[in-house]
GROMACS .gro file of C-alpha atoms in nm:
model
  429
    1MET     CA    1  -0.720  -7.893   3.949
    2GLY     CA    2  -0.810  -7.566   4.022
    3ASP     CA    3  -0.855  -7.287   3.736
    4THR     CA    4  -0.835  -7.477   3.390
    5SER     CA    5  -0.840  -7.206   3.160
    6PRO     CA    6  -0.519  -7.146   2.950
    7PRO     CA    7  -0.308  -6.864   3.016
    8ALA     CA    8  -0.309  -6.586   2.737
    9PRO     CA    9  -0.092  -6.652   2.429
   10PRO     CA   10   0.235  -6.507   2.361
   11PRO     CA   11   0.206  -6.208   2.123
   12GLY     CA   12   0.162  -6.335   1.740
   13VAL     CA   13   0.066  -6.665   1.829
   14ARG     CA   14  -0.301  -6.782   1.793
   15ALA     CA   15  -0.397  -7.025   2.055
   16ASP     CA   16  -0.721  -7.246   2.095
   17ALA     CA   17  -0.913  -7.350   2.372
   18ALA     CA   18  -0.669  -7.636   2.444
   19GLY     CA   19  -0.407  -7.393   2.581
   20GLY     CA   20  -0.178  -7.534   2.266
   21LEU     CA   21  -0.192  -7.445   1.890
   22GLY     CA   22  -0.463  -7.362   1.685
   23THR     CA   23  -0.566  -7.483   1.305
   24THR     CA   24  -0.304  -7.249   1.121
   25GLU     CA   25  -0.012  -7.379   1.385
   26VAL     CA   26  -0.113  -7.755   1.318
   27ALA     CA   27   0.003  -7.705   0.962
   28ALA     CA   28   0.305  -7.539   1.074
   29PHE     CA   29   0.403  -7.818   1.285
   30SER     CA   30   0.368  -8.056   1.018
   31ARG     CA   31   0.569  -7.849   0.803
   32GLU     CA   32   0.856  -7.807   1.068
   33LEU     CA   33   0.832  -8.205   1.081
   34ALA     CA   34   0.847  -8.243   0.713
   35ALA     CA   35   1.160  -7.985   0.707
   36PHE     CA   36   1.322  -8.142   1.018
   37ASP     CA   37   1.702  -8.204   0.978
   38ALA     CA   38   1.865  -8.093   1.320
   39PHE     CA   39   2.057  -8.407   1.320
   40GLY     CA   40   2.169  -8.402   1.004
   41THR     CA   41   1.905  -8.645   0.825
   42ALA     CA   42   1.626  -8.540   0.616
   43THR     CA   43   1.279  -8.646   0.696
   44GLN     CA   44   1.098  -8.921   0.509
   45VAL     CA   45   0.732  -8.866   0.488
   46ARG     CA   46   0.488  -9.147   0.408
   47GLN     CA   47   0.151  -9.238   0.510
   48LEU     CA   48  -0.052  -9.479   0.703
   49GLY     CA   49  -0.380  -9.609   0.556
   50THR     CA   50  -0.513  -9.555   0.192
   51GLY     CA   51  -0.748  -9.296   0.048
   52ALA     CA   52  -0.918  -8.995   0.224
   53ALA     CA   53  -0.859  -9.213   0.559
   54ALA     CA   54  -0.468  -9.214   0.482
   55ILE     CA   55  -0.258  -8.970   0.743
   56PRO     CA   56   0.082  -8.887   0.711
   57VAL     CA   57   0.375  -9.035   0.864
   58TYR     CA   58   0.699  -8.828   0.964
   59VAL     CA   59   1.024  -9.051   1.003
   60ASN     CA   60   1.340  -8.902   1.130
   61GLU     CA   61   1.546  -8.886   1.457
   62PHE     CA   62   1.351  -8.605   1.598
   63TRP     CA   63   1.539  -8.610   1.956
   64THR     CA   64   1.865  -8.725   2.059
   65ALA     CA   65   1.935  -9.109   2.169
   66ARG     CA   66   2.198  -8.999   2.382
   67GLN     CA   67   2.112  -9.151   2.742
   68ARG     CA   68   2.262  -8.845   2.967
   69ALA     CA   69   2.100  -8.556   2.773
   70ALA     CA   70   1.841  -8.504   3.018
   71HIS     CA   71   1.806  -8.372   3.314
   72SER     CA   72   1.925  -8.577   3.601
   73LEU     CA   73   1.618  -8.582   3.800
   74HIS     CA   74   1.495  -8.811   3.528
   75GLU     CA   75   1.781  -9.108   3.605
   76VAL     CA   76   1.534  -9.348   3.796
   77SER     CA   77   1.500  -9.678   3.642
   78TYR     CA   78   1.178  -9.804   3.531
   79ARG     CA   79   1.076 -10.064   3.278
   80ALA     CA   80   0.999  -9.967   2.924
   81CYS     CA   81   1.009  -9.603   2.973
   82PHE     CA   82   1.074  -9.326   2.721
   83LYS     CA   83   1.356  -9.036   2.738
   84PRO     CA   84   1.237  -8.714   2.863
   85GLN     CA   85   1.328  -8.549   2.512
   86LEU     CA   86   1.000  -8.754   2.370
   87PRO     CA   87   0.753  -8.563   2.601
   88ARG     CA   88   0.969  -8.253   2.594
   89PHE     CA   89   0.930  -8.244   2.197
   90PHE     CA   90   0.554  -8.223   2.189
   91ILE     CA   91   0.499  -8.023   2.509
   92GLU     CA   92   0.730  -7.728   2.377
   93ARG     CA   93   0.539  -7.744   2.037
   94LEU     CA   94   0.177  -7.825   2.146
   95THR     CA   95   0.115  -7.611   2.509
   96ARG     CA   96   0.206  -7.263   2.661
   97PRO     CA   97   0.299  -7.231   3.034
   98GLY     CA   98   0.041  -7.311   3.241
   99ALA     CA   99  -0.135  -7.581   3.025
  100ALA     CA  100  -0.209  -7.895   3.224
  101VAL     CA  101  -0.012  -8.218   3.081
  102TYR     CA  102  -0.159  -8.539   3.154
  103ASP     CA  103   0.021  -8.907   3.128
  104PRO     CA  104  -0.252  -9.195   3.187
  105PHE     CA  105   0.017  -9.454   3.242
  106MET     CA  106   0.276  -9.249   3.405
  107GLY     CA  107   0.534  -9.515   3.518
  108ARG     CA  108   0.837  -9.340   3.685
  109GLY     CA  109   0.666  -8.987   3.582
  110THR     CA  110   0.892  -8.893   3.286
  111THR     CA  111   0.591  -8.672   3.125
  112LEU     CA  112   0.500  -8.535   3.445
  113LEU     CA  113   0.878  -8.442   3.539
  114GLU     CA  114   0.929  -8.280   3.196
  115ALA     CA  115   0.614  -8.090   3.234
  116ALA     CA  116   0.678  -7.923   3.557
  117LEU     CA  117   1.036  -7.843   3.444
  118GLN     CA  118   0.895  -7.648   3.153
  119GLY     CA  119   0.652  -7.466   3.362
  120ARG     CA  120   0.343  -7.662   3.286
  121ARG     CA  121   0.080  -7.844   3.537
  122PRO     CA  122   0.149  -8.235   3.571
  123VAL     CA  123  -0.148  -8.456   3.589
  124GLY     CA  124  -0.057  -8.870   3.599
  125CYS     CA  125  -0.249  -9.188   3.647
  126ASP     CA  126  -0.115  -9.529   3.703
  127ILE     CA  127  -0.253  -9.885   3.806
  128ASN     CA  128   0.084  -9.930   3.983
  129PRO     CA  129   0.093  -9.808   4.353
  130LEU     CA  130   0.473  -9.783   4.326
  131SER     CA  131   0.422  -9.503   4.052
  132GLN     CA  132   0.346  -9.226   4.280
  133MET     CA  133   0.599  -9.336   4.522
  134LEU     CA  134   0.851  -9.243   4.227
  135VAL     CA  135   0.692  -8.930   4.125
  136ARG     CA  136   0.600  -8.728   4.373
  137PRO     CA  137   0.921  -8.693   4.543
  138ARG     CA  138   1.109  -8.554   4.246
  139LEU     CA  139   0.850  -8.288   4.226
  140GLU     CA  140   0.942  -8.196   4.578
  141PRO     CA  141   1.309  -8.286   4.597
  142PRO     CA  142   1.439  -8.186   4.946
  143ASP     CA  143   1.786  -8.059   5.034
  144LEU     CA  144   2.068  -8.297   4.986
  145ASP     CA  145   2.187  -8.216   5.351
  146ALA     CA  146   1.840  -8.313   5.498
  147VAL     CA  147   1.857  -8.623   5.331
  148VAL     CA  148   2.189  -8.739   5.454
  149ALA     CA  149   2.078  -8.599   5.819
  150ARG     CA  150   1.773  -8.812   5.812
  151LEU     CA  151   1.975  -9.112   5.722
  152ALA     CA  152   2.186  -9.054   5.993
  153SER     CA  153   1.938  -9.017   6.237
  154LEU     CA  154   1.788  -9.392   6.173
  155SER     CA  155   1.851  -9.702   6.317
  156LEU     CA  156   1.858  -9.961   6.043
  157ASP     CA  157   1.960 -10.273   6.189
  158SER     CA  158   1.648 -10.507   6.204
  159ASP     CA  159   1.515 -10.834   6.154
  160GLU     CA  160   1.164 -10.738   6.095
  161GLY     CA  161   1.052 -10.877   5.752
  162TYR     CA  162   1.386 -11.056   5.734
  163ARG     CA  163   1.354 -11.327   5.431
  164ASP     CA  164   1.654 -11.555   5.395
  165ASP     CA  165   1.550 -11.605   5.024
  166LEU     CA  166   1.654 -11.256   4.943
  167LEU     CA  167   1.993 -11.348   5.079
  168ALA     CA  168   2.059 -11.409   4.698
  169PHE     CA  169   2.026 -11.045   4.648
  170TYR     CA  170   2.185 -10.880   4.950
  171HIS     CA  171   2.465 -10.927   5.205
  172PRO     CA  172   2.298 -10.986   5.574
  173ASP     CA  173   2.403 -10.671   5.710
  174THR     CA  174   2.244 -10.470   5.408
  175LEU     CA  175   1.954 -10.700   5.427
  176ARG     CA  176   1.907 -10.576   5.789
  177GLN     CA  177   1.935 -10.225   5.676
  178LEU     CA  178   1.676 -10.257   5.411
  179CYS     CA  179   1.441 -10.440   5.670
  180GLY     CA  180   1.504 -10.131   5.918
  181LEU     CA  181   1.419  -9.869   5.674
  182ARG     CA  182   1.126 -10.048   5.522
  183ALA     CA  183   0.997 -10.071   5.895
  184TYR     CA  184   1.069  -9.727   5.950
  185LEU     CA  185   0.865  -9.602   5.662
  186ALA     CA  186   0.569  -9.846   5.723
  187THR     CA  187   0.545  -9.683   6.056
  188ARG     CA  188   0.589  -9.318   5.954
  189GLN     CA  189   0.316  -9.409   5.671
  190ARG     CA  190   0.082  -9.563   5.900
  191LEU     CA  191   0.092  -9.259   6.183
  192GLY     CA  192   0.080  -9.010   5.887
  193THR     CA  193   0.403  -8.863   5.971
  194LEU     CA  194   0.606  -8.965   5.661
  195ASP     CA  195   0.745  -8.632   5.501
  196THR     CA  196   0.909  -8.510   5.208
  197VAL     CA  197   1.247  -8.624   5.295
  198ASP     CA  198   1.122  -8.995   5.389
  199ALA     CA  199   0.931  -9.000   5.075
  200TRP     CA  200   1.284  -8.885   4.881
  201ILE     CA  201   1.447  -9.176   5.087
  202ARG     CA  202   1.172  -9.431   5.001
  203MET     CA  203   1.204  -9.374   4.621
  204VAL     CA  204   1.581  -9.375   4.586
  205ALA     CA  205   1.591  -9.677   4.799
  206THR     CA  206   1.322  -9.847   4.564
  207ASN     CA  207   1.557  -9.748   4.275
  208ARG     CA  208   1.871  -9.878   4.433
  209LEU     CA  209   1.742 -10.237   4.524
  210THR     CA  210   1.880 -10.431   4.253
  211GLY     CA  211   2.160 -10.362   3.969
  212HIS     CA  212   2.486 -10.408   3.807
  213SER     CA  213   2.718 -10.185   3.977
  214ALA     CA  214   2.810 -10.105   4.347
  215GLY     CA  215   2.588  -9.821   4.312
  216PHE     CA  216   2.298 -10.068   4.386
  217LEU     CA  217   2.242 -10.262   4.737
  218SER     CA  218   2.254 -10.581   4.523
  219VAL     CA  219   2.516 -10.804   4.405
  220TYR     CA  220   2.536 -10.811   4.032
  221THR     CA  221   2.225 -10.876   3.854
  222LEU     CA  222   2.036 -10.757   3.550
  223PRO     CA  223   1.852 -10.518   3.477
  224PRO     CA  224   1.831 -10.252   3.726
  225ASN     CA  225   1.493 -10.184   3.646
  226GLN     CA  226   1.333 -10.481   3.730
  227ALA     CA  227   1.397 -10.786   3.964
  228VAL     CA  228   1.459 -11.126   3.835
  229SER     CA  229   1.346 -11.416   4.050
  230VAL     CA  230   1.541 -11.550   4.330
  231ALA     CA  231   1.599 -11.895   4.158
  232SER     CA  232   1.737 -11.670   3.860
  233GLN     CA  233   1.943 -11.455   4.086
  234GLU     CA  234   2.078 -11.818   4.236
  235LYS     CA  235   2.183 -11.897   3.874
  236ILE     CA  236   2.374 -11.573   3.794
  237ASN     CA  237   2.543 -11.599   4.117
  238ALA     CA  238   2.646 -11.966   4.039
  239ARG     CA  239   2.764 -11.863   3.692
  240ARG     CA  240   2.950 -11.587   3.791
  241GLN     CA  241   3.096 -11.723   4.122
  242GLN     CA  242   2.980 -11.445   4.304
  243THR     CA  243   2.820 -11.365   4.683
  244PRO     CA  244   2.642 -11.066   4.777
  245PRO     CA  245   2.884 -10.790   4.907
  246TRP     CA  246   2.822 -10.556   5.197
  247ARG     CA  247   2.684 -10.210   5.082
  248ASP     CA  248   2.593  -9.946   5.323
  249LEU     CA  249   2.206  -9.846   5.251
  250ARG     CA  250   2.297  -9.483   5.371
  251GLN     CA  251   2.611  -9.409   5.124
  252VAL     CA  252   2.394  -9.602   4.861
  253VAL     CA  253   2.105  -9.356   4.902
  254ALA     CA  254   2.310  -9.067   4.965
  255ARG     CA  255   2.541  -9.121   4.658
  256LYS     CA  256   2.233  -9.161   4.454
  257SER     CA  257   2.072  -8.854   4.600
  258ARG     CA  258   2.361  -8.646   4.498
  259SER     CA  259   2.352  -8.746   4.156
  260LEU     CA  260   1.968  -8.703   4.108
  261LEU     CA  261   2.008  -8.354   4.234
  262ALA     CA  262   2.315  -8.251   4.069
  263ASP     CA  263   2.143  -8.052   3.791
  264LEU     CA  264   1.887  -7.894   3.997
  265THR     CA  265   1.891  -7.507   3.979
  266PRO     CA  266   1.726  -7.288   4.209
  267THR     CA  267   1.485  -7.190   3.926
  268GLN     CA  268   1.412  -7.533   3.853
  269ASN     CA  269   1.355  -7.591   4.194
  270GLN     CA  270   1.103  -7.318   4.225
  271LEU     CA  271   0.929  -7.447   3.921
  272LEU     CA  272   0.879  -7.799   4.069
  273GLN     CA  273   0.778  -7.657   4.385
  274GLN     CA  274   0.509  -7.462   4.215
  275ALA     CA  275   0.390  -7.767   4.006
  276ALA     CA  276   0.371  -7.973   4.320
  277GLY     CA  277   0.127  -7.769   4.448
  278GLN     CA  278  -0.074  -7.791   4.153
  279ALA     CA  279  -0.001  -8.154   4.074
  280VAL     CA  280  -0.298  -8.436   4.047
  281LEU     CA  281  -0.127  -8.789   4.098
  282LEU     CA  282  -0.383  -9.099   4.095
  283THR     CA  283  -0.333  -9.473   4.131
  284GLY     CA  284  -0.597  -9.647   3.937
  285SER     CA  285  -0.704  -9.748   3.575
  286SER     CA  286  -0.671  -9.472   3.294
  287ASP     CA  287  -1.019  -9.584   3.160
  288ALA     CA  288  -1.198  -9.459   3.457
  289THR     CA  289  -1.048  -9.134   3.636
  290PRO     CA  290  -1.367  -8.978   3.782
  291ALA     CA  291  -1.127  -8.751   4.019
  292LEU     CA  292  -1.029  -8.540   3.676
  293PRO     CA  293  -1.263  -8.301   3.582
  294ALA     CA  294  -1.409  -8.299   3.238
  295ALA     CA  295  -1.243  -8.055   2.979
  296SER     CA  296  -0.957  -8.018   3.231
  297VAL     CA  297  -0.623  -8.147   3.043
  298HIS     CA  298  -0.469  -7.966   2.726
  299LEU     CA  299  -0.198  -8.223   2.633
  300VAL     CA  300  -0.161  -8.600   2.679
  301VAL     CA  301   0.168  -8.755   2.634
  302THR     CA  302   0.201  -9.145   2.710
  303SER     CA  303   0.315  -9.460   2.639
  304PRO     CA  304   0.062  -9.762   2.699
  305PRO     CA  305   0.184 -10.124   2.805
  306PHE     CA  306   0.244 -10.298   2.486
  307LEU     CA  307   0.061 -10.642   2.439
  308ASP     CA  308   0.274 -10.904   2.647
  309VAL     CA  309   0.600 -10.746   2.632
  310VAL     CA  310   0.616 -10.663   2.981
  311ASP     CA  311   0.519 -10.857   3.266
  312TYR     CA  312   0.489 -10.563   3.532
  313GLN     CA  313   0.366 -10.783   3.805
  314THR     CA  314   0.686 -11.019   3.785
  315ASP     CA  315   0.914 -10.733   3.736
  316ASN     CA  316   0.807 -10.533   4.071
  317TRP     CA  317   0.785 -10.816   4.294
  318LEU     CA  318   1.078 -10.705   4.535
  319ARG     CA  319   0.968 -10.311   4.508
  320CYS     CA  320   0.643 -10.435   4.605
  321TRP     CA  321   0.793 -10.623   4.908
  322PHE     CA  322   1.009 -10.328   5.036
  323ASN     CA  323   0.703 -10.101   4.991
  324GLY     CA  324   0.442 -10.316   5.170
  325ILE     CA  325   0.249 -10.400   4.865
  326ASP     CA  326   0.064 -10.709   4.777
  327PRO     CA  327   0.116 -10.734   4.382
  328ASN     CA  328  -0.179 -11.009   4.402
  329GLN     CA  329  -0.406 -10.704   4.471
  330VAL     CA  330  -0.308 -10.481   4.195
  331SER     CA  331  -0.505 -10.534   3.866
  332TRP     CA  332  -0.192 -10.496   3.664
  333TRP     CA  333  -0.306 -10.457   3.274
  334HIS     CA  334  -0.139 -10.753   3.056
  335TRP     CA  335  -0.270 -10.863   2.733
  336ARG     CA  336  -0.163 -11.138   2.479
  337ARG     CA  337  -0.410 -11.045   2.178
  338LEU     CA  338  -0.401 -10.738   2.008
  339ALA     CA  339  -0.770 -10.713   1.955
  340ASP     CA  340  -0.789 -10.697   2.368
  341TRP     CA  341  -0.512 -10.445   2.365
  342GLN     CA  342  -0.700 -10.236   2.123
  343ALA     CA  343  -1.048 -10.253   2.304
  344ALA     CA  344  -0.848 -10.138   2.628
  345MET     CA  345  -0.693  -9.844   2.439
  346THR     CA  346  -1.016  -9.758   2.300
  347ARG     CA  347  -1.148  -9.757   2.656
  348THR     CA  348  -0.877  -9.558   2.747
  349PHE     CA  349  -0.901  -9.295   2.444
  350SER     CA  350  -1.296  -9.233   2.547
  351GLU     CA  351  -1.166  -9.091   2.903
  352LEU     CA  352  -0.897  -8.921   2.736
  353ARG     CA  353  -1.161  -8.732   2.508
  354ARG     CA  354  -1.367  -8.646   2.828
  355VAL     CA  355  -1.087  -8.519   3.038
  356LEU     CA  356  -0.952  -8.296   2.712
  357VAL     CA  357  -1.061  -7.960   2.657
  358PRO     CA  358  -1.192  -7.931   2.281
  359GLY     CA  359  -0.915  -7.921   2.048
  360GLY     CA  360  -0.669  -8.103   2.293
  361TRP     CA  361  -0.411  -8.322   2.203
  362VAL     CA  362  -0.303  -8.658   2.264
  363ALA     CA  363   0.095  -8.808   2.161
  364PHE     CA  364   0.035  -9.168   2.197
  365GLU     CA  365   0.391  -9.365   2.185
  366VAL     CA  366   0.370  -9.698   2.088
  367GLY     CA  367   0.632  -9.930   1.922
  368GLU     CA  368   0.753 -10.242   1.700
  369VAL     CA  369   0.669 -10.577   1.880
  370ARG     CA  370   0.699 -10.941   1.788
  371ARG     CA  371   1.014 -10.865   1.576
  372GLY     CA  372   0.860 -10.579   1.406
  373LYS     CA  373   0.568 -10.788   1.270
  374VAL     CA  374   0.307 -10.585   1.489
  375GLN     CA  375   0.328 -10.170   1.446
  376LEU     CA  376   0.063 -10.075   1.706
  377GLU     CA  377   0.009  -9.740   1.541
  378ALA     CA  378  -0.214  -9.910   1.300
  379ALA     CA  379  -0.441 -10.017   1.569
  380VAL     CA  380  -0.425  -9.698   1.780
  381VAL     CA  381  -0.593  -9.483   1.486
  382PRO     CA  382  -0.930  -9.657   1.473
  383ALA     CA  383  -0.912  -9.712   1.849
  384GLY     CA  384  -0.870  -9.312   1.892
  385GLN     CA  385  -1.158  -9.278   1.580
  386ALA     CA  386  -1.404  -9.511   1.777
  387ALA     CA  387  -1.339  -9.309   2.078
  388GLY     CA  388  -1.452  -8.961   1.890
  389LEU     CA  389  -1.075  -8.894   1.848
  390GLU     CA  390  -0.914  -8.725   1.539
  391PRO     CA  391  -0.568  -8.886   1.398
  392LEU     CA  392  -0.346  -8.598   1.251
  393LEU     CA  393  -0.045  -8.781   1.179
  394VAL     CA  394   0.202  -9.028   1.284
  395VAL     CA  395   0.573  -8.948   1.419
  396VAL     CA  396   0.846  -9.178   1.398
  397ASN     CA  397   1.148  -9.113   1.595
  398ASP     CA  398   1.432  -9.359   1.418
  399GLN     CA  399   1.728  -9.430   1.580
  400ALA     CA  400   1.986  -9.700   1.693
  401PHE     CA  401   1.944  -9.907   2.022
  402THR     CA  402   2.097  -9.760   2.326
  403LYS     CA  403   2.335  -9.984   2.556
  404THR     CA  404   2.073 -10.108   2.797
  405ALA     CA  405   1.862 -10.231   2.479
  406ASN     CA  406   2.198 -10.419   2.409
  407CYS     CA  407   2.255 -10.573   2.745
  408TRP     CA  408   1.887 -10.758   2.670
  409GLY     CA  409   2.045 -10.907   2.349
  410VAL     CA  410   1.832 -10.690   2.135
  411ASP     CA  411   1.968 -10.632   1.805
  412ASN     CA  412   1.841 -10.317   1.574
  413HIS     CA  413   1.530 -10.399   1.378
  414ALA     CA  414   1.522 -10.761   1.524
  415LYS     CA  415   1.324 -10.761   1.821
  416GLY     CA  416   1.185 -10.509   2.086
  417THR     CA  417   1.123 -10.134   1.978
  418ASN     CA  418   1.374  -9.980   1.765
  419THR     CA  419   1.161  -9.680   1.706
  420ASN     CA  420   0.931  -9.449   1.894
  421ARG     CA  421   0.621  -9.450   1.691
  422ILE     CA  422   0.372  -9.150   1.814
  423VAL     CA  423   0.012  -9.134   1.689
  424LEU     CA  424  -0.093  -8.733   1.723
  425LEU     CA  425  -0.465  -8.708   1.782
  426ARG     CA  426  -0.691  -8.434   1.884
  427ARG     CA  427  -1.044  -8.371   2.035
  428PRO     CA  428  -1.256  -8.192   1.812
  429ALA     CA  429  -1.288  -7.860   1.896
   0.00000   0.00000   0.00000
């Protein structure tokens, strides 16, 4: 990761070795949370635990719930991801430019991309090999004209890897285009000639495989961030009396590329290119990251898998097929018992303590599960303490459900996650 020393603090700010805030500013951050009213509501202050072990809980809408309030590059679908405003809230307040920001469950890379756009160094890890394919291309975005030219140059009509069962999702000609692109990318990967334009096209095509509009390659299906089974799709087709329409892969990928790049300014592109050269992206388990040096990370912003809420292997079967990945060879994290989840988080926290600089931060986002009967922050605090981290406070971003959640039939305070619940911990200095 190169030089891990933090940059010089701005005038009038006392920073610690973490490249973040010193003790005085921790108290100031708490006061800011207590006084926060940017969206017209007052913060409620509660506590988690009792007696000397109690920590404060700050409840408010701390960032907007609006879907389109973030950079266009974030608009890549992925199951159970948080909004970019969440990592931005902590990155802006707890680090300075040049600090290393790490997500050990990076998913689609929300934390890493936001860190890069804010002039920080992105570091990420995920057990899902698809994750790097989704993250790296957006740190190195190509010119749109180069994407369109590359698409036009490809011969995409192919029967290689053709599967009749996938006709539940795709028009035969669209499926042949997908097979052609799949074969092209696999060859480029094998020969070591896959470049940033290829990687971008692979990322966009992976995210256009299934969805609910003409902007996707498939017939109507829900939701866009996962693939239902073939049997389930056949039932959807029968119920809606639909057959997969022809979608031109070149047009779909070009249109989505234009949308993703819409907000990108020359200054931001320069920030991303600089961050890409410093970025560390790992595929593996978050509780064992020997490739990351000790005391090299200033801030962790992450959200782990929540108990049995998401089955990542089932969700990603079609994306794995397109990218030549055997999902049975991936050691997906999936727990049903709270004790098992807590033990896994303790192992992860132990590794985070190793890679954090003294005084470094962890903003650990969890949520309500099982109809709100399980609030995972109560399990996070002892897990962090067992790993040698100090729990400081809990930030609860309370808001109404978004359109996507309502598509799932999720009602406010009924099931699923209605709030972002972030436990803020720190490695002792």
